[in-house]
mmCIF file of C-alpha atoms in Angstrom:
data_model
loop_
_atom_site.group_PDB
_atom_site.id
_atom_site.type_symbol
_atom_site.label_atom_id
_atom_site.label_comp_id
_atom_site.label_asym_id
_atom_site.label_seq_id
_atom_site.Cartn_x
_atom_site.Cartn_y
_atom_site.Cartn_z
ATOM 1 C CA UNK A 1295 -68.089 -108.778 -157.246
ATOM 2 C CA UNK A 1296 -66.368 -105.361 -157.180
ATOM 3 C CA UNK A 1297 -67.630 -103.283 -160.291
ATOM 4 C CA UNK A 1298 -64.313 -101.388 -162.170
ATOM 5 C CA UNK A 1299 -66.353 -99.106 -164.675
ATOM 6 C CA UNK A 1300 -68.337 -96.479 -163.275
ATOM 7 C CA UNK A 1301 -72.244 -97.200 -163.389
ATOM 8 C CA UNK A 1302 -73.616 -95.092 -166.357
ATOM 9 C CA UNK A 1303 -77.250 -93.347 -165.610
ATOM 10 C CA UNK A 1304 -79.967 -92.234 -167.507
ATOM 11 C CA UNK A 1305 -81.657 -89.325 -165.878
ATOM 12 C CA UNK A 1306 -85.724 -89.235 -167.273
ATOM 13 C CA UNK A 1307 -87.499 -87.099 -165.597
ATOM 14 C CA UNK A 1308 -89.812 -84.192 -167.593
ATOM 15 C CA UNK A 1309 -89.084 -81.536 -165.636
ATOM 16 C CA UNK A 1310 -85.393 -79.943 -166.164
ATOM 17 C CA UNK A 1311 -84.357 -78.405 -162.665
ATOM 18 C CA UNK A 1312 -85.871 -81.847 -161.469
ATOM 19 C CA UNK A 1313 -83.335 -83.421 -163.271
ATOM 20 C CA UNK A 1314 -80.234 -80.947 -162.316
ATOM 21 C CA UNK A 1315 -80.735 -81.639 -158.765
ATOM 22 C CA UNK A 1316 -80.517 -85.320 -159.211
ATOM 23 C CA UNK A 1317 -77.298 -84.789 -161.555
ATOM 24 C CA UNK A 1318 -75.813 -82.938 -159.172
ATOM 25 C CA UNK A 1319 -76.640 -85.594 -156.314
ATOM 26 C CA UNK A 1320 -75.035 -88.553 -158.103
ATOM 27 C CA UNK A 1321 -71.841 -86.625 -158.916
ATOM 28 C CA UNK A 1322 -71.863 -86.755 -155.248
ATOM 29 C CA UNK A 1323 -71.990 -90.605 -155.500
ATOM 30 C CA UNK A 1324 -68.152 -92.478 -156.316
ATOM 31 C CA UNK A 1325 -68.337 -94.522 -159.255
ATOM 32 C CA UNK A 1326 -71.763 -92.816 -160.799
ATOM 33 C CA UNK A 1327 -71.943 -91.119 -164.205
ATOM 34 C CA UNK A 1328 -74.970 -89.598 -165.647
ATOM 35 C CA UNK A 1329 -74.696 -90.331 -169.209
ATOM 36 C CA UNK A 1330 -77.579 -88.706 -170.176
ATOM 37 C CA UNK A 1331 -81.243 -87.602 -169.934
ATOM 38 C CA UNK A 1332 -84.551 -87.610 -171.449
ATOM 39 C CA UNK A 1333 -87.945 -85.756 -171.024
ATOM 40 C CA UNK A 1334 -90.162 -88.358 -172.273
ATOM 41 C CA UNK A 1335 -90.481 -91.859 -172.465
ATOM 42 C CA UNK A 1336 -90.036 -91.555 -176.215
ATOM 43 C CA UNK A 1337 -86.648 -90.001 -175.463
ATOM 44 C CA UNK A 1338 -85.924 -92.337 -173.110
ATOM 45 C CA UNK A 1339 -86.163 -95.109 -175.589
ATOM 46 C CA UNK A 1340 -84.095 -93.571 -178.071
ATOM 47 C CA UNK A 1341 -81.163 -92.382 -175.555
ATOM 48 C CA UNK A 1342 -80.966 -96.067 -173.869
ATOM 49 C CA UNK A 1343 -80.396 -97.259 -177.184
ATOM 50 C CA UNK A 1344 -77.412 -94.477 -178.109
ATOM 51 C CA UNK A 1345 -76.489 -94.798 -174.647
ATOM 52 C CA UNK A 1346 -76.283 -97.979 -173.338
ATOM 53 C CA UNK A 1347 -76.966 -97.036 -169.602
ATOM 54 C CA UNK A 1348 -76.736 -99.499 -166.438
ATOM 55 C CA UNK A 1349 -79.670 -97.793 -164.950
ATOM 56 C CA UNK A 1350 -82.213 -95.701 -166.012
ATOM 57 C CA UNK A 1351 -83.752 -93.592 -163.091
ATOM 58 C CA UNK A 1352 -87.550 -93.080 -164.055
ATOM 59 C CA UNK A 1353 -90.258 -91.024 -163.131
ATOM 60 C CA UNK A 1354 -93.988 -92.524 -164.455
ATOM 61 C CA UNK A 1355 -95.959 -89.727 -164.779
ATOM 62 C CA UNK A 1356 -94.479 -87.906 -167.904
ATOM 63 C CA UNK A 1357 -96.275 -86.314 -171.127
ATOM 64 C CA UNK A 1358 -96.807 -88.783 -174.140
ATOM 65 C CA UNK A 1359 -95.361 -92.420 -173.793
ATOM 66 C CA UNK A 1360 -95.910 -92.416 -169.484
ATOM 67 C CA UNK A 1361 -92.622 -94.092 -167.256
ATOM 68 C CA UNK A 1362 -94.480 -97.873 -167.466
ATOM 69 C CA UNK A 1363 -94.732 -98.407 -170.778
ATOM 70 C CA UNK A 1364 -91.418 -96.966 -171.655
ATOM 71 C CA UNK A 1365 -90.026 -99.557 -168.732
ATOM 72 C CA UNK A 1366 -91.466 -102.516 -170.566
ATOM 73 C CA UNK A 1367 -90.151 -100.974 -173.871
ATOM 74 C CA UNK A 1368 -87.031 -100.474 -172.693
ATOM 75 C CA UNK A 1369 -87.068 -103.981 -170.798
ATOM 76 C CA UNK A 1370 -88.208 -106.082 -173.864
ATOM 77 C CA UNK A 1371 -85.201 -104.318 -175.961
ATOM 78 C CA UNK A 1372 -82.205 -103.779 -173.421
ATOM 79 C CA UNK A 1373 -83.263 -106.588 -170.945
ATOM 80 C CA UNK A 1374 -79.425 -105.757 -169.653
ATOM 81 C CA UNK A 1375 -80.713 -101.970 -168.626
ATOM 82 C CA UNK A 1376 -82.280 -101.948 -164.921
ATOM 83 C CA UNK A 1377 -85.297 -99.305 -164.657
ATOM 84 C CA UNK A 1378 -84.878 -97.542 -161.207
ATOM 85 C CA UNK A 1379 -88.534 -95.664 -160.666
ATOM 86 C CA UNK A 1380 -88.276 -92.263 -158.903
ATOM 87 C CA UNK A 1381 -91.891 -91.254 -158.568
ATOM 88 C CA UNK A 1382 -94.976 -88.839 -156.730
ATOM 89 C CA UNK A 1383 -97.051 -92.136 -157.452
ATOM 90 C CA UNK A 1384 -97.093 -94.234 -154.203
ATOM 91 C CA UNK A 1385 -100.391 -96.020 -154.630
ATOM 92 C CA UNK A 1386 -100.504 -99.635 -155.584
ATOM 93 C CA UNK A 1387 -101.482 -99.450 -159.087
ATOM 94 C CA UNK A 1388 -98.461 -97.691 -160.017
ATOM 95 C CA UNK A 1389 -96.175 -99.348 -158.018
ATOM 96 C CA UNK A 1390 -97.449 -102.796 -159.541
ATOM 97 C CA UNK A 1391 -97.664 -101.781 -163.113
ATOM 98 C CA UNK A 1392 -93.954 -100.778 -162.909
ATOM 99 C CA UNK A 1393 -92.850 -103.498 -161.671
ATOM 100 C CA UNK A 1394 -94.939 -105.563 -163.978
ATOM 101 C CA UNK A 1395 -93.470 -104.008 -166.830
ATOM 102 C CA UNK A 1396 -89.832 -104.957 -165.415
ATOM 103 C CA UNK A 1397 -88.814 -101.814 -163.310
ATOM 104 C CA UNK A 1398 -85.706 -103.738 -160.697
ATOM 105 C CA UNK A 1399 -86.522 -100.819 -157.792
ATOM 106 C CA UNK A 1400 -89.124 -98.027 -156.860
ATOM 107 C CA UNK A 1401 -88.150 -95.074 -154.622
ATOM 108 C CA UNK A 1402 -90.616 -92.308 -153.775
ATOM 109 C CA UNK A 1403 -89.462 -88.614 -154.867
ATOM 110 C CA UNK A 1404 -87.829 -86.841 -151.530
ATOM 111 C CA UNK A 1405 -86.253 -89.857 -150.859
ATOM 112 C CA UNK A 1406 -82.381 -89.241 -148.829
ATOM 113 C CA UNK A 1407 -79.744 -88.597 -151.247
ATOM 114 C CA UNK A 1408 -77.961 -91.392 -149.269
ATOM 115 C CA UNK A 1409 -80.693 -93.705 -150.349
ATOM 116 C CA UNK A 1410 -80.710 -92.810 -154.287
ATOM 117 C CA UNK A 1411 -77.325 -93.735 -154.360
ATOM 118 C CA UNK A 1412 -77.680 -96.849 -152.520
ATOM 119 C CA UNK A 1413 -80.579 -97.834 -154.812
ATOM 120 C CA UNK A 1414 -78.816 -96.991 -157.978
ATOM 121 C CA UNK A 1415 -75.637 -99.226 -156.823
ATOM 122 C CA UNK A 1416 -78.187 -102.245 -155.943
ATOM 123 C CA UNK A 1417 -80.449 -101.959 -159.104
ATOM 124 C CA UNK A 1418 -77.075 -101.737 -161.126
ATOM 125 C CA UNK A 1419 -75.467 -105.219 -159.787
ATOM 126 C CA UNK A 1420 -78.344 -106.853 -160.352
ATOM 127 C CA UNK A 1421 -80.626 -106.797 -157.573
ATOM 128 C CA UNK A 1422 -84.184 -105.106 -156.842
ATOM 129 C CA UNK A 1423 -84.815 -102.187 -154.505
ATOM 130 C CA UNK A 1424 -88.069 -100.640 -152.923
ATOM 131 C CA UNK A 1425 -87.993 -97.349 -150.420
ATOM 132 C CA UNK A 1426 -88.884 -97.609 -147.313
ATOM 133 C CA UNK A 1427 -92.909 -96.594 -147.912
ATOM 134 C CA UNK A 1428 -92.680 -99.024 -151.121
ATOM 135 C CA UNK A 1429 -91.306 -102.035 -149.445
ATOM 136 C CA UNK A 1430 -94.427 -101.814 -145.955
ATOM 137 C CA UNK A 1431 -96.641 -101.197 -148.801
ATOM 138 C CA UNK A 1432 -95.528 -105.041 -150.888
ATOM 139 C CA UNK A 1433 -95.277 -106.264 -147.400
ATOM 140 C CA UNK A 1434 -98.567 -105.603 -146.603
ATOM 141 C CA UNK A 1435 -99.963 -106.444 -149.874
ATOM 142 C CA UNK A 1436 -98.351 -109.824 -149.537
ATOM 143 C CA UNK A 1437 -99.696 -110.389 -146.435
ATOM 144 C CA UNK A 1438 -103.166 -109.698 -147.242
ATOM 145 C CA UNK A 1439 -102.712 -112.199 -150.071
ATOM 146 C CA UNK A 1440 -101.515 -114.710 -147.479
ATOM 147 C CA UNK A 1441 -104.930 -114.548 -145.748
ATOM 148 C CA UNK A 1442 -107.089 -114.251 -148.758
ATOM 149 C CA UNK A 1443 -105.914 -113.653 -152.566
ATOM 150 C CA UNK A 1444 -108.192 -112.342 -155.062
ATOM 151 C CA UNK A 1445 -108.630 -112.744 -158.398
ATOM 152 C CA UNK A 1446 -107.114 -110.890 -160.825
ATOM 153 C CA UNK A 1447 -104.750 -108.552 -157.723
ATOM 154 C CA UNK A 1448 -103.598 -106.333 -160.549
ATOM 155 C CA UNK A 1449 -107.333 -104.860 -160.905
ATOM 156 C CA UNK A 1450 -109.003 -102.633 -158.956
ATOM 157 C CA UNK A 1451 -111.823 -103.207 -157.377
ATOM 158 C CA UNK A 1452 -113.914 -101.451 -159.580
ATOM 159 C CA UNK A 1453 -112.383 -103.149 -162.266
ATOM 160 C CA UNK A 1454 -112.766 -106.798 -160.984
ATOM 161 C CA UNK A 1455 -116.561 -105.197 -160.514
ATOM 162 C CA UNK A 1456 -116.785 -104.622 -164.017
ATOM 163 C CA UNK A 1457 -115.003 -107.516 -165.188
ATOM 164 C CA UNK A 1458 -117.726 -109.974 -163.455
ATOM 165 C CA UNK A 1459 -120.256 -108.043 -165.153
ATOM 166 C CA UNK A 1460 -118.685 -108.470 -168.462
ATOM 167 C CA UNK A 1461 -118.715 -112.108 -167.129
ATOM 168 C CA UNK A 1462 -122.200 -112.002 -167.320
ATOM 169 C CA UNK A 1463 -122.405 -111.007 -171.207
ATOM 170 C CA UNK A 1464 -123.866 -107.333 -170.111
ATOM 171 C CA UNK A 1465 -123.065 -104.700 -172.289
ATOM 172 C CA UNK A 1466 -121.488 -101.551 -171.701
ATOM 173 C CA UNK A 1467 -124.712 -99.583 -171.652
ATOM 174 C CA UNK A 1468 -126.330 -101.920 -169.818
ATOM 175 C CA UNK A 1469 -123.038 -102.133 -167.052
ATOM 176 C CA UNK A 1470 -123.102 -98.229 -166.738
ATOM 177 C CA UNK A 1471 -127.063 -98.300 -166.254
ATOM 178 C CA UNK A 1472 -125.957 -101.319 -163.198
ATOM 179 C CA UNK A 1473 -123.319 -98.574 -161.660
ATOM 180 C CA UNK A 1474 -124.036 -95.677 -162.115
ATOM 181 C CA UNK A 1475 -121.722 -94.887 -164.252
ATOM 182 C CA UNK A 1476 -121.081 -92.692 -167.695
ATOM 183 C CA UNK A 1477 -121.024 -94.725 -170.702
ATOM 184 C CA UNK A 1478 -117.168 -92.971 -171.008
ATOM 185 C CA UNK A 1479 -116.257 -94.229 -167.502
ATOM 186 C CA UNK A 1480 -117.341 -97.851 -168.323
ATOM 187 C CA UNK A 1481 -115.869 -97.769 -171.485
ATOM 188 C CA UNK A 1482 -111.996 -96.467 -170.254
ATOM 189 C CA UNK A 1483 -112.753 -99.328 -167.253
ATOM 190 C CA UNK A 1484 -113.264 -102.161 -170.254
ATOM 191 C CA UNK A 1485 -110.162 -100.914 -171.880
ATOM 192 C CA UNK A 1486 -107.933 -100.991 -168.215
ATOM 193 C CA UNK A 1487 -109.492 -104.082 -167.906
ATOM 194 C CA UNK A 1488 -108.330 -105.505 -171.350
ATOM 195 C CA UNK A 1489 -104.551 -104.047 -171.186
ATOM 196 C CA UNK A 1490 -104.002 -105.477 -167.651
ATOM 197 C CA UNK A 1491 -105.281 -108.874 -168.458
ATOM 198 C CA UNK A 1492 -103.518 -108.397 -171.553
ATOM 199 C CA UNK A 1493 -106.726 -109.795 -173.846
ATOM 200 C CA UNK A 1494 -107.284 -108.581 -177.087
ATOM 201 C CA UNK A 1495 -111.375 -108.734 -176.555
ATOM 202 C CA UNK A 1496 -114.383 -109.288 -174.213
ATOM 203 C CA UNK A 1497 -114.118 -113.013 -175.478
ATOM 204 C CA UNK A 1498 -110.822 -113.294 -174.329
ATOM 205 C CA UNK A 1499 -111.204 -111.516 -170.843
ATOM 206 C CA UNK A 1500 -115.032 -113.559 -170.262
ATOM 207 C CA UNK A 1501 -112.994 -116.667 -170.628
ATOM 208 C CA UNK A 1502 -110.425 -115.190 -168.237
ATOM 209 C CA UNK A 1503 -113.123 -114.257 -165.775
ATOM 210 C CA UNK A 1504 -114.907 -117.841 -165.747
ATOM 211 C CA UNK A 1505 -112.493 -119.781 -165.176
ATOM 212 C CA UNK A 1506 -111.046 -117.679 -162.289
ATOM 213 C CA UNK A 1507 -114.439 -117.760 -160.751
ATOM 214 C CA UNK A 1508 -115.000 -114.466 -160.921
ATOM 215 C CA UNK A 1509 -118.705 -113.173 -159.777
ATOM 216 C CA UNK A 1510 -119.654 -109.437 -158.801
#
């Protein structure tokens, strides 16, 4: 289906030369308009509403409200917007929380100007887009899960660690005393642990745990 209107883009990004270059690269693009831009996810939120973009091209790592929770924001409120991440982060716990929270596509910053364009087109009609380095890292993520799938793949491995002590009704005192860890460094693990298994409470992520199997 041949799109008539030009494809309206919100630029959100926190640095503003950042953001320049990539306005001046999709004027470069036929049938691309940058309709606005934002500094913050907070901004974000509030310009997709007064805007009404097609695609909002995203960076994560920004001050206040980061790129992945303003994705699900934006998601849960303009499910017709498509989140395009441009983004440093290339390990897998960024690229999986953004596309947990509903990001369509996830291109690596220094990506070809041909492929930024491409992206925004694809994310725009509908469809989802990875770069290059994205798409061999799902592929090999997949395949890994093909041989042996863990619980709980959104988790690190410290966090599964932690979980299956949890598991075990140990504290947090007594789980940093098992680790080695800081009382601090358990205690920002517990709350990772709780907001990607999206449980309210150690109840709640025990429960979760057992009947997963879960064991350190």
């Amino acid at each position: 289906m041949t799109r008539v209107e030009a494809i309206r883009v919100l630029l959100v990004d926190d640095h503003a030369p950042f953001r320049a270059g990539l306005r001046a690269l999709l004027a470069t693009g036929a049938g691309i308009e940058v309709c606005g831009e934002a500094a913050s996810g907070e901004e974000a939120i509030v310009a997709v509403e007064a805007q009404q973009p097609d695609v909002v091209l995203l960076d994560l790592t920004m001050p206040g409200m980061g790129g992945v929770a303003a994705t699900e924001r934006i998601v849960r409120v303009s499910p017709h917007v498509r989140v395009l991440v441009l983004s440093m982060a290339d390990d897998d716990d960024s690229v999986f929380a953004a596309l947990r929270a509903g990001a369509r596509g996830y291109l690596l910053k220094g990506a070809r100007r041909a492929e930024i364009i491409r992206s925004v087109r694809v994310v725009a009609d509908g469809e989802a887009i990875f770069g290059p380095a994205i798409a061999a890292r799902l592929t090999g993520y997949f395949a890994g899960l093909s041989r042996a799938e863990p619980a709980f793949p959104e988790l690190t491995a410290r966090e599964r660690e932690i979980l299956g002590l949890l598991a075990q009704h140990l504290t947090n005192p007594q789980i940093a005393e098992r680790l080695g860890l800081s009382l601090k460094t358990v205690r920002n693990h517990v709350s990772n642990v709780f907001a990607k298994l999206q449980v309210a409470d150690r109840a709640q992520a025990i429960i979760l745990a057992r009947e997963a199997g879960l064991r350190r």
